[in-house]
CSV table of C-alpha atoms in Angstrom, one decimal:
chain,number,residue,atom,x,y,z
A,1,UNK,CA,-23.1,-34.5,24.6
A,2,UNK,CA,-20.8,-37.1,23.8
A,3,UNK,CA,-17.5,-36.3,21.9
A,4,UNK,CA,-19.2,-33.2,20.0
A,5,UNK,CA,-22.6,-35.3,19.3
A,6,UNK,CA,-25.6,-34.1,21.4
A,7,UNK,CA,-27.9,-37.0,22.5
A,8,UNK,CA,-31.7,-36.9,23.1
A,9,UNK,CA,-33.2,-39.7,24.8
A,10,UNK,CA,-36.9,-39.5,26.3
A,11,UNK,CA,-38.9,-42.0,28.7
A,12,UNK,CA,-41.3,-41.9,31.2
A,13,UNK,CA,-39.4,-44.6,33.3
A,14,UNK,CA,-36.2,-43.4,35.1
A,15,UNK,CA,-34.6,-46.7,35.1
A,16,UNK,CA,-35.3,-47.0,31.4
A,17,UNK,CA,-34.0,-43.6,30.6
A,18,UNK,CA,-30.8,-44.5,32.2
A,19,UNK,CA,-30.2,-47.9,30.3
A,20,UNK,CA,-31.0,-45.8,27.0
A,21,UNK,CA,-29.1,-43.3,27.6
A,22,UNK,CA,-25.7,-45.5,28.4
A,23,UNK,CA,-26.7,-47.4,25.2
A,24,UNK,CA,-26.9,-44.2,23.1
A,25,UNK,CA,-23.7,-43.1,24.7
A,26,UNK,CA,-21.9,-46.1,23.2
A,27,UNK,CA,-23.6,-45.7,20.0
A,28,UNK,CA,-22.5,-42.0,19.8
A,29,UNK,CA,-19.3,-42.8,21.0
A,30,UNK,CA,-18.9,-45.7,18.5
A,31,UNK,CA,-20.0,-43.4,15.5
A,32,UNK,CA,-17.7,-40.4,16.4
A,33,UNK,CA,-14.8,-42.9,16.6
A,34,UNK,CA,-15.7,-44.5,13.2
A,35,UNK,CA,-16.1,-41.4,11.6
A,36,UNK,CA,-12.7,-40.2,13.0
A,37,UNK,CA,-10.9,-43.2,11.7
A,38,UNK,CA,-12.5,-43.1,8.3
A,39,UNK,CA,-12.1,-39.4,7.6
A,40,UNK,CA,-10.6,-38.8,4.2
A,41,UNK,CA,-8.7,-36.0,3.1
A,42,UNK,CA,-11.0,-34.9,0.4
A,43,UNK,CA,-13.8,-35.2,3.3
A,44,UNK,CA,-12.0,-32.7,5.9
A,45,UNK,CA,-10.7,-30.0,3.3
A,46,UNK,CA,-14.2,-29.6,2.1
A,47,UNK,CA,-15.5,-29.5,5.7
A,48,UNK,CA,-12.7,-27.0,6.6
A,49,UNK,CA,-12.8,-24.7,3.7
A,50,UNK,CA,-16.6,-24.4,3.4
A,51,UNK,CA,-17.0,-23.7,7.1
A,52,UNK,CA,-13.9,-21.8,7.9
A,53,UNK,CA,-11.6,-20.6,5.1
A,54,UNK,CA,-14.4,-19.5,3.1
A,55,UNK,CA,-15.3,-16.6,5.3
A,56,UNK,CA,-11.5,-15.3,5.5
A,57,UNK,CA,-11.2,-15.0,1.7
A,58,UNK,CA,-13.0,-13.1,-1.4
A,59,UNK,CA,-15.6,-14.9,-3.0
A,60,UNK,CA,-13.6,-14.6,-6.5
A,61,UNK,CA,-10.7,-16.6,-4.8
A,62,UNK,CA,-12.4,-19.6,-3.8
A,63,UNK,CA,-12.7,-21.3,-7.0
A,64,UNK,CA,-9.2,-21.1,-7.5
A,65,UNK,CA,-8.6,-22.2,-4.1
A,66,UNK,CA,-10.8,-25.2,-4.5
A,67,UNK,CA,-9.1,-26.3,-7.8
A,68,UNK,CA,-5.7,-25.7,-6.7
A,69,UNK,CA,-6.3,-28.4,-4.0
A,70,UNK,CA,-7.9,-30.8,-6.5
A,71,UNK,CA,-5.0,-30.4,-8.8
A,72,UNK,CA,-2.2,-30.9,-6.0
A,73,UNK,CA,-3.0,-32.7,-2.8
A,74,UNK,CA,-6.4,-33.9,-3.8
A,75,UNK,CA,-5.1,-35.6,-6.7
A,76,UNK,CA,-2.3,-37.2,-4.8
A,77,UNK,CA,-3.8,-38.0,-1.3
A,78,UNK,CA,-7.3,-37.0,-1.3
A,79,UNK,CA,-8.7,-40.4,-0.3
A,80,UNK,CA,-6.2,-40.9,2.5
A,81,UNK,CA,-7.5,-41.0,5.9
A,82,UNK,CA,-6.4,-37.9,7.7
A,83,UNK,CA,-5.7,-40.4,10.7
A,84,UNK,CA,-3.2,-42.2,8.3
A,85,UNK,CA,-1.2,-39.1,6.9
A,86,UNK,CA,2.3,-38.9,8.0
A,87,UNK,CA,5.1,-36.1,7.3
A,88,UNK,CA,6.4,-38.6,4.5
A,89,UNK,CA,3.2,-38.7,2.6
A,90,UNK,CA,3.1,-34.9,2.6
A,91,UNK,CA,6.9,-34.8,1.5
A,92,UNK,CA,6.3,-37.3,-1.3
A,93,UNK,CA,3.4,-35.5,-2.5
A,94,UNK,CA,5.4,-32.4,-2.8
A,95,UNK,CA,8.2,-34.5,-4.7
A,96,UNK,CA,5.6,-36.0,-7.3
A,97,UNK,CA,4.3,-32.3,-7.9
A,98,UNK,CA,7.5,-31.4,-8.6
A,99,UNK,CA,8.5,-34.1,-10.9
A,100,UNK,CA,4.9,-33.5,-12.6
A,101,UNK,CA,6.2,-29.7,-13.3
A,102,UNK,CA,3.9,-28.0,-10.7
A,103,UNK,CA,5.2,-24.5,-10.1
A,104,UNK,CA,7.1,-23.8,-6.5
A,105,UNK,CA,4.7,-21.3,-5.8
A,106,UNK,CA,1.6,-23.6,-6.3
A,107,UNK,CA,3.4,-26.2,-4.3
A,108,UNK,CA,4.0,-23.6,-1.6
A,109,UNK,CA,0.5,-22.1,-1.4
A,110,UNK,CA,-1.3,-25.4,-1.6
A,111,UNK,CA,0.8,-26.8,1.3
A,112,UNK,CA,0.2,-23.7,3.2
A,113,UNK,CA,-3.6,-24.5,3.1
A,114,UNK,CA,-3.0,-28.3,3.8
A,115,UNK,CA,-1.3,-27.1,6.7
A,116,UNK,CA,-4.0,-24.9,8.1
A,117,UNK,CA,-6.9,-27.3,7.2
A,118,UNK,CA,-4.7,-30.3,9.2
A,119,UNK,CA,-4.2,-27.7,12.0
A,120,UNK,CA,-7.7,-27.4,12.5
A,121,UNK,CA,-8.0,-31.0,12.8
A,122,UNK,CA,-5.8,-31.2,15.5
A,123,UNK,CA,-7.5,-28.5,17.2
A,124,UNK,CA,-11.1,-30.5,16.9
A,125,UNK,CA,-8.9,-34.0,18.0
A,126,UNK,CA,-9.2,-35.8,14.8
A,127,UNK,CA,-5.5,-36.1,14.5
A,128,UNK,CA,-3.0,-35.9,17.3
A,129,UNK,CA,-0.2,-33.7,15.6
A,130,UNK,CA,-0.1,-32.0,12.4
A,131,UNK,CA,1.9,-34.0,9.7
A,132,UNK,CA,3.1,-30.6,7.7
A,133,UNK,CA,6.2,-30.1,9.5
A,134,UNK,CA,9.8,-29.8,8.3
A,135,UNK,CA,8.4,-30.3,4.8
A,136,UNK,CA,11.3,-29.3,2.1
A,137,UNK,CA,9.6,-27.5,-0.8
A,138,UNK,CA,11.8,-26.6,-3.4
A,139,UNK,CA,12.7,-22.8,-4.4
A,140,UNK,CA,13.0,-21.5,-7.7
A,141,UNK,CA,16.1,-19.9,-8.7
A,142,UNK,CA,15.2,-18.5,-11.7
A,143,UNK,CA,15.2,-14.8,-12.2
A,144,UNK,CA,12.0,-13.2,-11.6
A,145,UNK,CA,10.4,-11.7,-15.0
A,146,UNK,CA,11.2,-8.2,-15.1
A,147,UNK,CA,7.8,-6.1,-15.2
A,148,UNK,CA,7.5,-4.1,-18.7
A,149,UNK,CA,7.0,-0.5,-18.5
A,150,UNK,CA,6.6,1.2,-22.0
A,151,UNK,CA,9.0,3.9,-22.8
A,152,UNK,CA,7.1,7.3,-23.9
A,153,UNK,CA,8.0,6.8,-27.6
A,154,UNK,CA,6.7,3.2,-27.3
A,155,UNK,CA,3.7,4.3,-25.5
A,156,UNK,CA,3.2,6.8,-28.3
A,157,UNK,CA,3.3,4.1,-30.8
A,158,UNK,CA,1.1,1.8,-29.0
A,159,UNK,CA,-1.8,4.4,-28.7
A,160,UNK,CA,-1.6,5.4,-32.4
A,161,UNK,CA,-2.1,1.5,-33.1
A,162,UNK,CA,-5.3,1.7,-31.0
A,163,UNK,CA,-6.5,4.9,-33.0
A,164,UNK,CA,-9.0,3.1,-35.0
A,165,UNK,CA,-9.9,0.7,-32.6
A,166,UNK,CA,-13.3,0.4,-30.5
A,167,UNK,CA,-11.3,0.4,-27.4
A,168,UNK,CA,-9.0,3.3,-28.3
A,169,UNK,CA,-10.4,5.3,-25.2
A,170,UNK,CA,-10.0,2.2,-23.2
A,171,UNK,CA,-6.3,2.2,-23.9
A,172,UNK,CA,-5.9,5.9,-23.1
A,173,UNK,CA,-7.8,5.2,-19.8
A,174,UNK,CA,-5.5,2.7,-18.6
A,175,UNK,CA,-2.6,4.6,-19.6
A,176,UNK,CA,-3.8,7.7,-17.8
A,177,UNK,CA,-4.9,6.1,-14.9
A,178,UNK,CA,-2.9,3.0,-13.9
A,179,UNK,CA,-6.0,1.0,-12.7
A,180,UNK,CA,-5.7,-2.8,-12.9
A,181,UNK,CA,-7.3,-4.6,-15.5
A,182,UNK,CA,-10.1,-5.9,-13.1
A,183,UNK,CA,-11.2,-2.5,-12.0
A,184,UNK,CA,-11.3,-1.1,-15.3
A,185,UNK,CA,-13.9,-3.4,-16.2
A,186,UNK,CA,-15.6,-2.5,-13.0
A,187,UNK,CA,-15.9,1.5,-13.7
A,188,UNK,CA,-19.3,2.8,-14.1
A,189,UNK,CA,-20.6,5.9,-15.2
A,190,UNK,CA,-21.9,6.8,-11.9
A,191,UNK,CA,-17.9,6.6,-11.0
A,192,UNK,CA,-17.1,9.6,-13.1
A,193,UNK,CA,-17.6,13.0,-11.3
A,194,UNK,CA,-17.2,15.6,-14.4
A,195,UNK,CA,-17.9,18.2,-12.4
A,196,UNK,CA,-14.7,17.8,-9.5
A,197,UNK,CA,-13.1,15.9,-12.6
A,198,UNK,CA,-12.4,12.5,-10.5
A,199,UNK,CA,-12.8,8.6,-11.1
A,200,UNK,CA,-14.1,6.8,-8.2
A,201,UNK,CA,-12.4,3.0,-7.9
A,202,UNK,CA,-14.6,0.7,-5.9
A,203,UNK,CA,-15.3,-2.5,-7.7
A,204,UNK,CA,-13.6,-4.8,-9.8
A,205,UNK,CA,-14.7,-7.1,-12.6
A,206,UNK,CA,-13.9,-11.1,-11.8
A,207,UNK,CA,-13.9,-14.0,-14.2
A,208,UNK,CA,-14.0,-17.5,-12.9
A,209,UNK,CA,-14.8,-20.9,-14.3
A,210,UNK,CA,-17.1,-23.3,-11.7
A,211,UNK,CA,-17.4,-26.8,-13.2
A,212,UNK,CA,-16.3,-25.3,-16.6
A,213,UNK,CA,-18.7,-22.4,-16.7
A,214,UNK,CA,-17.6,-18.9,-16.9
A,215,UNK,CA,-19.1,-16.7,-14.4
A,216,UNK,CA,-18.3,-12.9,-14.2
A,217,UNK,CA,-18.9,-10.5,-11.7
A,218,UNK,CA,-18.7,-7.5,-9.7
A,219,UNK,CA,-16.7,-7.7,-6.6
A,220,UNK,CA,-14.8,-5.0,-4.3
A,221,UNK,CA,-11.2,-4.7,-5.3
A,222,UNK,CA,-8.2,-6.4,-4.4
A,223,UNK,CA,-7.5,-4.7,-1.0
A,224,UNK,CA,-8.9,-1.9,0.9
A,225,UNK,CA,-6.2,0.6,-0.3
A,226,UNK,CA,-7.5,-0.2,-3.8
A,227,UNK,CA,-10.7,1.7,-3.1
A,228,UNK,CA,-9.7,5.3,-4.1
A,229,UNK,CA,-10.3,8.3,-5.9
A,230,UNK,CA,-8.2,9.2,-9.0
A,231,UNK,CA,-8.3,12.9,-10.5
A,232,UNK,CA,-8.5,13.5,-14.6
A,233,UNK,CA,-5.1,13.5,-15.9
A,234,UNK,CA,-4.0,14.7,-19.5
A,235,UNK,CA,-6.7,14.2,-22.1
A,236,UNK,CA,-9.2,12.1,-19.7
A,237,UNK,CA,-12.2,14.5,-20.0
A,238,UNK,CA,-11.8,14.1,-23.6
A,239,UNK,CA,-11.4,10.5,-23.7
A,240,UNK,CA,-14.4,9.9,-21.5
A,241,UNK,CA,-16.6,12.3,-23.5
A,242,UNK,CA,-15.6,10.2,-26.6
A,243,UNK,CA,-16.4,7.2,-25.0
A,244,UNK,CA,-19.9,8.0,-23.7
A,245,UNK,CA,-20.5,9.1,-27.1
A,246,UNK,CA,-19.6,6.2,-28.9
A,247,UNK,CA,-21.3,4.0,-26.7
A,248,UNK,CA,-24.7,5.5,-26.5
A,249,UNK,CA,-25.1,5.4,-30.1
A,250,UNK,CA,-24.2,1.6,-30.3
A,251,UNK,CA,-26.6,1.0,-27.5
A,252,UNK,CA,-29.3,2.8,-29.5
A,253,UNK,CA,-28.5,0.9,-32.6
A,254,UNK,CA,-28.3,-2.7,-31.1
A,255,UNK,CA,-31.3,-1.7,-28.7
A,256,UNK,CA,-32.6,-5.1,-26.8
A,257,UNK,CA,-29.6,-7.0,-28.1
A,258,UNK,CA,-27.3,-4.6,-26.0
A,259,UNK,CA,-25.9,-6.9,-23.3
A,260,UNK,CA,-25.2,-4.8,-20.4
A,261,UNK,CA,-28.0,-5.5,-18.1
A,262,UNK,CA,-28.3,-6.1,-14.5
A,263,UNK,CA,-25.4,-5.6,-12.6
A,264,UNK,CA,-23.4,-5.0,-15.6
A,265,UNK,CA,-25.6,-2.0,-16.7
A,266,UNK,CA,-23.9,1.4,-16.5
A,267,UNK,CA,-20.2,0.2,-17.1
A,268,UNK,CA,-17.9,2.7,-18.7
A,269,UNK,CA,-16.0,0.2,-21.1
A,270,UNK,CA,-17.5,-2.8,-22.9
A,271,UNK,CA,-17.3,-4.9,-25.7
A,272,UNK,CA,-19.2,-3.9,-29.0
A,273,UNK,CA,-22.2,-5.8,-28.0
A,274,UNK,CA,-22.3,-4.2,-23.9
A,275,UNK,CA,-20.6,-7.4,-22.5
A,276,UNK,CA,-18.1,-6.3,-19.7
A,277,UNK,CA,-14.3,-6.0,-20.7
A,278,UNK,CA,-12.7,-9.1,-19.2
A,279,UNK,CA,-8.7,-9.6,-19.1
A,280,UNK,CA,-9.0,-12.1,-22.0
A,281,UNK,CA,-10.6,-9.0,-24.1
A,282,UNK,CA,-7.9,-6.4,-23.0
A,283,UNK,CA,-5.2,-8.8,-23.6
A,284,UNK,CA,-6.1,-9.8,-27.2
A,285,UNK,CA,-6.4,-6.4,-28.0
A,286,UNK,CA,-3.1,-5.3,-26.7
A,287,UNK,CA,-1.5,-8.3,-28.7
A,288,UNK,CA,-3.0,-7.1,-31.8
A,289,UNK,CA,-1.9,-3.6,-31.3
A,290,UNK,CA,1.5,-5.1,-31.1
A,291,UNK,CA,1.4,-6.9,-34.0
A,292,UNK,CA,0.0,-3.7,-36.1
A,293,UNK,CA,3.4,-2.0,-34.1
A,294,UNK,CA,5.7,-4.5,-35.4
A,295,UNK,CA,4.3,-4.7,-38.9
A,296,UNK,CA,4.4,-0.8,-39.6
A,297,UNK,CA,8.0,-0.6,-38.1
A,298,UNK,CA,9.1,-3.4,-40.1
A,299,UNK,CA,7.5,-1.3,-43.3
A,300,UNK,CA,9.5,2.0,-42.2
A,301,UNK,CA,12.8,-0.1,-41.7
A,302,UNK,CA,12.7,-1.3,-45.1
A,303,UNK,CA,11.8,1.8,-46.7
A,304,UNK,CA,14.6,3.5,-44.7
A,305,UNK,CA,17.0,0.8,-45.6
A,306,UNK,CA,17.5,0.1,-41.8
A,307,UNK,CA,17.0,-2.6,-38.9
A,308,UNK,CA,13.6,-2.6,-37.5
A,309,UNK,CA,13.3,-1.8,-33.7
A,310,UNK,CA,12.1,-4.7,-31.5
A,311,UNK,CA,9.3,-4.2,-29.4
A,312,UNK,CA,8.9,-6.3,-26.3
A,313,UNK,CA,5.9,-7.9,-25.6
A,314,UNK,CA,3.8,-6.5,-23.2
A,315,UNK,CA,0.2,-7.2,-21.3
A,316,UNK,CA,-2.4,-5.2,-19.5
A,317,UNK,CA,-0.5,-5.2,-16.3
A,318,UNK,CA,2.4,-3.2,-18.2
A,319,UNK,CA,0.1,-0.4,-18.6
A,320,UNK,CA,-0.2,0.3,-15.0
A,321,UNK,CA,3.7,-0.3,-14.7
A,322,UNK,CA,3.9,2.3,-17.4
A,323,UNK,CA,1.6,5.0,-15.7
A,324,UNK,CA,3.8,4.7,-12.5
A,325,UNK,CA,6.6,5.2,-14.7
A,326,UNK,CA,5.5,8.1,-16.3
A,327,UNK,CA,4.3,9.7,-12.5
A,328,UNK,CA,7.8,9.1,-11.4
A,329,UNK,CA,9.5,10.6,-14.6
A,330,UNK,CA,7.1,13.6,-14.1
A,331,UNK,CA,8.6,13.7,-10.4
A,332,UNK,CA,5.5,12.6,-8.4
A,333,UNK,CA,6.3,11.9,-4.7
A,334,UNK,CA,6.3,8.0,-4.0
A,335,UNK,CA,3.4,8.6,-1.5
A,336,UNK,CA,1.4,10.2,-4.2
A,337,UNK,CA,1.8,7.4,-6.7
A,338,UNK,CA,1.0,4.6,-4.1
A,339,UNK,CA,-2.2,6.6,-3.6
A,340,UNK,CA,-3.1,6.9,-7.3
A,341,UNK,CA,-2.1,3.1,-7.9
A,342,UNK,CA,-3.9,1.4,-5.0
A,343,UNK,CA,-0.9,0.0,-3.6
A,344,UNK,CA,-1.6,-1.8,-0.2
A,345,UNK,CA,2.3,-1.2,0.6
A,346,UNK,CA,4.6,1.7,-0.3
A,347,UNK,CA,7.1,-1.1,-0.8
A,348,UNK,CA,5.7,-2.2,-4.0
A,349,UNK,CA,5.6,1.6,-5.1
A,350,UNK,CA,9.2,2.0,-4.4
A,351,UNK,CA,10.3,-1.1,-6.2
A,352,UNK,CA,8.9,1.0,-9.3
A,353,UNK,CA,10.7,4.1,-8.2
A,354,UNK,CA,13.7,2.4,-7.9
A,355,UNK,CA,13.8,0.6,-11.4
A,356,UNK,CA,12.8,3.9,-12.9
A,357,UNK,CA,15.7,5.6,-11.0
A,358,UNK,CA,18.3,2.4,-12.3
A,359,UNK,CA,16.9,3.1,-15.7
A,360,UNK,CA,17.9,6.9,-15.6
A,361,UNK,CA,21.2,6.0,-13.9
A,362,UNK,CA,23.3,6.5,-16.9
A,363,UNK,CA,21.4,9.6,-18.3
A,364,UNK,CA,22.2,11.3,-15.0
A,365,UNK,CA,25.9,10.3,-14.6
A,366,UNK,CA,26.6,11.3,-18.3
A,367,UNK,CA,25.7,15.1,-17.2
A,368,UNK,CA,28.7,15.0,-14.8
A,369,UNK,CA,31.5,17.3,-15.8
A,370,UNK,CA,29.4,18.8,-18.9
A,371,UNK,CA,30.1,22.2,-17.5
A,372,UNK,CA,33.6,21.9,-17.7
A,373,UNK,CA,34.7,23.9,-20.8
A,374,UNK,CA,38.3,22.3,-20.7
A,375,UNK,CA,38.4,18.3,-21.1
A,376,UNK,CA,39.7,16.5,-17.9
A,377,UNK,CA,43.0,14.9,-18.7
A,378,UNK,CA,43.1,11.4,-16.8
A,379,UNK,CA,46.8,10.1,-16.3
A,380,UNK,CA,46.6,6.3,-16.6
A,381,UNK,CA,48.4,4.4,-13.8
A,382,UNK,CA,49.7,0.8,-14.0
A,383,UNK,CA,47.2,-1.8,-12.3
A,384,UNK,CA,47.3,-5.4,-11.8
A,385,UNK,CA,46.5,-7.5,-14.9
A,386,UNK,CA,43.2,-9.6,-13.9
A,387,UNK,CA,41.4,-12.5,-15.7
A,388,UNK,CA,38.2,-11.3,-16.8
A,389,UNK,CA,37.0,-14.9,-16.2
A,390,UNK,CA,37.9,-15.0,-12.5
A,391,UNK,CA,35.5,-12.3,-11.7
A,392,UNK,CA,32.7,-12.3,-13.9
């Protein structure tokens, strides 16, 4: 074996065999050196990703990672030879990505993969050192978006707006389980245990575009903790019965035109033609319901001669956050909520708990002193006069 390449030489004459072997060694060494000198980042990333990285990530994550590379490092320096790449080249690429408007998280994520990719090149002696060192990646100073959780009143308004919709039961299911939208699309009737009143979450619907072609598949959920059993809550049994009856009637009417076949057969929630319910469909129906809520409120405000209430924009994940909020408002323990939500870390659950507690802060503080029949008289004292602009 010469520099990783196995050589086979056959001859009946020993002297000839030795000569041929030395010649083959030289050719193999030259070939390996040629490949090393001319190996581009595109070539090496493909080799590393398909043979190493692919085995460590979910199949549904692979298209996103490949496309991320193509849009970032592949676009700017994919044709560079890996032996020519220096830290300044990596830094210049990061700077170019920032100038082009790439998100800071995209820069960090893709830099991490390139660092891992080139570290494997070092391990295979293709390059002497990893050029992804001391790279300055900009950090976002924008305030992170606050996750929206509907109030009980807003939740009621939303469900009311979904009342005459094909996806009515879907909306109730999300509000009563807190499942991720992908998990929602993966629930099958065999996962529903009516006798024990439980719902098993053990798969998720994924949707990716590969070479411009939409591909849907049922995969494992996000994490190991995502595989869980959720008990029926509230009107769940009634909602599932309604969905089953409605779906059965439609399947009979459509006959062979029903699209729920193969791995998508037996799904609880589908479109009116039997196709899986993707994130796009759920998001679109939520937006339609939100528009109905706003229109109804505007009409009521006009009739009552008042300013209309504002309804915040929300999306499928907001219903998950809303469910967790209802759980905490009902006094559930964080560990129980974590199990229901399928959070991999209790920290995520506690962040929602903290948010709920903050919203109740003024409500709880306002109760202080209500038991006193006589009002508390506070004698004002002289305080130094500070400029508000100096402290705010």
